[in-house]
XYZ file of C-alpha atoms in Angstrom:
328
model
C -154.617 92.169 -139.424
C -152.602 90.778 -137.105
C -149.178 92.580 -135.087
C -146.172 91.955 -137.223
C -144.598 90.702 -134.195
C -147.059 88.036 -133.413
C -146.490 84.226 -133.992
C -148.276 84.656 -137.075
C -149.116 87.617 -139.074
C -152.366 87.721 -141.005
C -153.025 89.777 -144.186
C -156.502 90.315 -146.081
C -156.569 90.877 -149.861
C -159.631 89.890 -152.356
C -161.207 86.580 -151.421
C -157.747 85.379 -149.594
C -156.406 85.736 -146.118
C -152.656 84.804 -145.828
C -150.980 84.133 -142.822
C -146.970 84.386 -142.364
C -144.706 83.107 -139.684
C -141.707 85.479 -139.970
C -139.534 82.704 -138.310
C -138.201 80.414 -141.291
C -140.305 82.993 -143.698
C -143.202 80.342 -143.667
C -146.556 80.826 -145.088
C -149.140 79.557 -142.520
C -152.213 79.417 -144.579
C -153.889 80.860 -147.833
C -157.401 80.687 -146.995
C -159.549 81.214 -149.756
C -163.682 82.433 -149.406
C -165.460 80.277 -151.357
C -167.401 82.065 -154.070
C -170.537 79.906 -153.131
C -170.665 81.576 -149.720
C -170.064 78.205 -148.057
C -166.949 79.464 -145.521
C -163.604 79.262 -146.387
C -160.659 76.721 -147.297
C -157.375 76.681 -146.566
C -155.420 75.529 -149.952
C -152.593 74.411 -147.787
C -152.378 71.626 -145.280
C -154.291 72.958 -142.164
C -152.371 74.710 -139.583
C -152.602 73.853 -135.808
C -151.653 75.969 -132.908
C -149.051 73.181 -132.120
C -147.257 73.849 -135.687
C -147.412 77.710 -134.786
C -145.689 77.354 -131.521
C -143.151 74.967 -132.988
C -140.562 77.308 -134.476
C -140.184 74.669 -137.068
C -141.378 76.114 -140.766
C -141.569 72.486 -142.261
C -144.507 72.132 -140.005
C -146.691 74.838 -141.607
C -147.997 75.526 -145.071
C -145.111 76.417 -147.216
C -141.283 77.473 -146.862
C -138.906 78.997 -149.052
C -135.685 77.302 -150.157
C -132.569 79.606 -150.901
C -129.745 79.848 -151.781
C -130.116 75.977 -153.166
C -133.270 73.633 -153.061
C -133.707 70.233 -151.274
C -130.351 68.274 -150.385
C -126.951 69.198 -150.672
C -124.467 66.062 -150.384
C -122.157 66.177 -147.285
C -122.923 70.119 -146.834
C -120.292 71.198 -149.497
C -119.604 71.666 -153.081
C -116.569 72.842 -155.139
C -116.970 76.030 -157.036
C -114.510 78.352 -158.640
C -111.547 76.199 -157.558
C -112.343 75.995 -153.813
C -114.614 73.910 -151.659
C -117.421 75.512 -150.121
C -118.962 74.420 -146.953
C -122.527 75.177 -145.684
C -124.316 73.796 -142.089
C -125.706 70.303 -142.012
C -128.977 71.807 -140.814
C -130.975 68.180 -140.168
C -128.781 66.549 -137.649
C -127.695 63.535 -137.622
C -127.428 64.079 -141.295
C -124.299 65.040 -143.054
C -126.018 66.703 -145.565
C -127.644 70.063 -146.023
C -131.067 70.690 -147.098
C -133.366 73.466 -148.146
C -130.825 76.125 -147.846
C -130.800 78.822 -145.109
C -133.785 80.840 -145.500
C -136.242 78.680 -143.825
C -133.585 79.040 -140.467
C -133.751 83.128 -140.695
C -135.910 85.401 -139.539
C -137.827 87.427 -142.236
C -138.783 91.086 -142.052
C -142.344 91.831 -143.235
C -142.669 95.114 -145.160
C -145.723 97.502 -145.158
C -148.365 95.660 -147.744
C -150.309 97.601 -150.074
C -153.928 96.679 -151.096
C -153.063 93.204 -153.198
C -149.101 92.951 -152.289
C -146.982 91.860 -149.487
C -143.263 91.312 -149.456
C -141.209 90.117 -146.628
C -137.425 89.425 -146.986
C -134.257 88.545 -145.057
C -130.355 88.961 -145.443
C -127.705 86.428 -144.911
C -124.108 87.401 -144.700
C -121.594 84.506 -144.540
C -118.227 85.660 -146.186
C -116.545 82.575 -145.158
C -118.778 80.382 -147.672
C -119.533 83.438 -150.444
C -123.164 83.260 -149.805
C -123.963 87.007 -149.132
C -127.392 87.923 -150.358
C -130.960 89.517 -149.386
C -133.909 87.188 -150.398
C -137.650 88.200 -150.552
C -141.112 86.502 -150.916
C -143.716 88.700 -152.487
C -147.423 87.545 -152.725
C -149.447 89.394 -155.604
C -153.291 88.883 -155.409
C -156.126 89.357 -157.691
C -159.537 87.923 -157.260
C -158.764 84.783 -158.942
C -155.392 83.890 -157.623
C -152.164 84.456 -155.293
C -148.846 84.435 -156.873
C -145.811 84.136 -154.446
C -142.622 85.481 -156.016
C -139.386 84.062 -154.513
C -136.126 85.739 -155.199
C -132.589 86.625 -154.153
C -129.977 88.985 -155.079
C -126.150 88.277 -154.730
C -124.359 90.615 -152.568
C -120.903 89.206 -152.197
C -118.033 90.367 -154.142
C -117.266 87.304 -155.828
C -119.968 85.217 -158.070
C -121.656 82.153 -156.198
C -124.105 79.620 -157.674
C -127.801 80.177 -156.332
C -130.741 78.211 -156.703
C -134.434 78.825 -155.297
C -137.659 77.100 -154.539
C -140.846 76.883 -152.912
C -142.101 74.114 -150.815
C -146.072 74.183 -150.379
C -147.690 71.168 -148.325
C -151.081 70.747 -149.398
C -153.951 68.649 -147.843
C -153.872 64.949 -148.314
C -156.523 62.471 -147.657
C -158.834 60.014 -149.442
C -160.223 62.081 -151.982
C -157.207 64.159 -152.905
C -155.481 63.777 -156.658
C -152.650 65.247 -158.494
C -151.575 65.612 -162.286
C -148.696 67.085 -164.038
C -146.430 66.215 -166.867
C -142.608 66.073 -166.973
C -140.052 64.600 -169.100
C -137.597 62.790 -167.081
C -137.116 61.640 -163.360
C -134.173 60.471 -160.981
C -133.248 57.532 -159.303
C -131.975 58.039 -155.759
C -129.820 56.422 -153.099
C -130.841 56.067 -149.851
C -130.525 59.534 -148.595
C -132.698 60.683 -151.349
C -129.770 62.272 -153.514
C -130.188 61.823 -157.349
C -127.985 59.170 -158.475
C -128.996 58.655 -162.351
C -131.386 60.341 -164.481
C -134.284 57.637 -165.604
C -137.637 57.470 -167.326
C -140.974 58.192 -165.824
C -142.141 54.569 -164.959
C -146.022 53.910 -164.468
C -145.724 54.246 -160.744
C -144.174 58.032 -161.162
C -146.650 58.841 -163.957
C -149.210 61.510 -163.066
C -149.731 62.885 -166.643
C -153.332 61.735 -166.175
C -154.036 62.489 -162.758
C -153.797 59.670 -159.560
C -155.237 59.735 -156.257
C -152.577 60.360 -153.378
C -153.607 57.801 -151.250
C -152.168 55.025 -153.433
C -148.717 56.431 -153.912
C -147.810 56.989 -150.287
C -144.270 57.436 -149.638
C -143.239 58.529 -153.108
C -140.290 60.936 -153.147
C -139.289 61.887 -156.535
C -137.534 64.668 -158.665
C -138.722 65.392 -162.139
C -136.707 67.680 -164.901
C -138.483 68.911 -168.055
C -141.934 69.614 -165.956
C -144.140 71.710 -168.035
C -144.787 74.130 -165.228
C -148.060 72.913 -164.205
C -150.001 70.804 -161.780
C -153.650 70.173 -161.085
C -154.799 69.208 -157.786
C -158.222 68.163 -156.920
C -160.318 67.329 -153.698
C -163.585 65.479 -154.806
C -165.292 65.455 -151.474
C -164.333 68.933 -150.557
C -165.419 70.173 -154.072
C -162.828 72.178 -155.217
C -159.723 71.854 -157.085
C -156.370 74.040 -157.285
C -154.321 74.772 -160.350
C -150.636 75.541 -159.763
C -148.300 77.127 -162.486
C -144.923 78.363 -162.029
C -142.472 80.569 -164.067
C -139.861 79.414 -166.320
C -136.938 79.862 -164.042
C -138.533 76.987 -161.714
C -138.485 74.247 -164.209
C -137.794 71.672 -162.017
C -140.370 69.668 -159.253
C -139.900 67.724 -156.464
C -142.872 65.618 -155.513
C -143.457 64.113 -152.098
C -146.173 62.216 -150.503
C -145.495 61.226 -146.634
C -146.184 57.579 -145.646
C -149.279 58.820 -143.857
C -150.819 60.497 -146.772
C -152.094 63.376 -145.017
C -150.105 65.576 -147.014
C -148.153 66.031 -150.020
C -145.855 68.462 -151.563
C -145.617 69.967 -155.126
C -142.533 72.048 -155.005
C -141.133 74.305 -157.870
C -137.598 74.550 -157.990
C -134.685 75.800 -160.019
C -132.527 72.674 -160.444
C -131.839 69.133 -159.815
C -131.103 68.420 -156.151
C -127.285 68.427 -155.502
C -126.575 69.280 -158.907
C -123.785 71.294 -157.590
C -121.700 68.104 -156.865
C -122.945 66.389 -160.490
C -122.073 68.430 -163.653
C -123.777 65.865 -165.738
C -126.698 67.041 -164.138
C -126.352 70.505 -165.362
C -128.374 70.188 -168.897
C -131.413 68.821 -166.419
C -131.653 71.898 -164.261
C -128.656 74.074 -163.169
C -128.041 76.739 -160.574
C -127.348 80.060 -161.611
C -124.305 81.647 -160.993
C -124.826 85.366 -159.846
C -122.410 88.044 -159.760
C -122.934 90.902 -157.544
C -126.296 92.554 -157.434
C -127.405 89.988 -160.006
C -130.696 88.301 -159.094
C -132.719 84.950 -159.634
C -136.450 85.159 -159.454
C -139.079 82.318 -159.546
C -143.153 82.577 -158.974
C -145.885 79.994 -158.336
C -149.214 80.906 -158.967
C -152.298 79.186 -156.843
C -155.518 79.332 -158.749
C -158.461 77.897 -157.033
C -161.833 76.848 -158.198
C -164.926 74.905 -157.275
C -166.261 71.837 -158.965
C -169.738 71.295 -160.458
C -170.331 67.924 -160.330
C -172.093 65.942 -163.341
C -173.184 62.988 -160.966
C -172.646 62.002 -157.578
C -170.537 60.162 -155.422
C -166.701 59.403 -155.744
C -165.388 57.006 -158.328
C -162.641 54.900 -156.745
C -160.023 55.018 -159.825
C -156.460 55.458 -159.600
C -156.672 57.944 -162.643
C -159.566 60.047 -161.019
C -157.443 63.302 -160.573
C -157.703 65.206 -163.592
C -157.768 62.457 -166.069
C -159.157 63.816 -169.670
C -162.329 61.765 -169.295
C -163.473 63.544 -166.173
C -166.363 65.587 -167.304
C -165.869 68.195 -164.657
C -166.755 72.093 -165.516
C -165.653 75.131 -163.263
C -167.927 77.291 -161.180
C -166.511 80.809 -161.194
């Protein structure tokens, strides 16, 4: 176990080794010991020394989003009869993104055998956001659960949102499947503009290869709270499930396809400024000492192949006709 003041703090529990970078509350790695004895797999995108030294949580495996997720237009919104201003934290863009948590220093608490918690406090009376946020790992022999929560400490109520922003390995063999009810059209700044139907290019219900959809960046509402990812060449899959409080999903594949994001979040981006989106995923107004809590569980497993070779099929992911069985 590394020292808490090291750039990366590592913690072992069960078949997992977890790495945390206190700057930004980022998760650098979730290494899973393969049950077949053939080494380990980092369930998140591979971490590099350059990324660890960069001081940028967005270059690592996962970071928290609090007190709002994704983009907030022009870094402001109206609430309770006043304009709330927050920092525009990705210059030169005028918009705020991903909240304040990834720009904070998080404190790691003493772990138990199967639980590790880290937190940070934010105190900005001018905006009204005064809170303590936390992330907590809970490990079993089968899975890792990451809880994210926030407790409002201000004197007057404020609207809160939360989310987790994991980056997963991309590549030629990566596929993903999930089911949702609706998605959104966006403007040039990737801010949602209208609710729309899920067309063929954004429908991942039967599983699709990442490599065929590079550059996709879509927000989904009515998400069923589960996603199935598979890396055929590496021989494993990963099931992601989220709590009911994280009912929306942001799905992003960068242009190079080397990584992709399946982000469980509690609300539609910029819903603060779009009351018509509230029914599709709203922020939660918290009074003093009230909390908003969500959780994401990652369950890895190996693939037993009934045949050899990779079928080059856009629906390879976790399509119903794929007769894959899991190896415990």
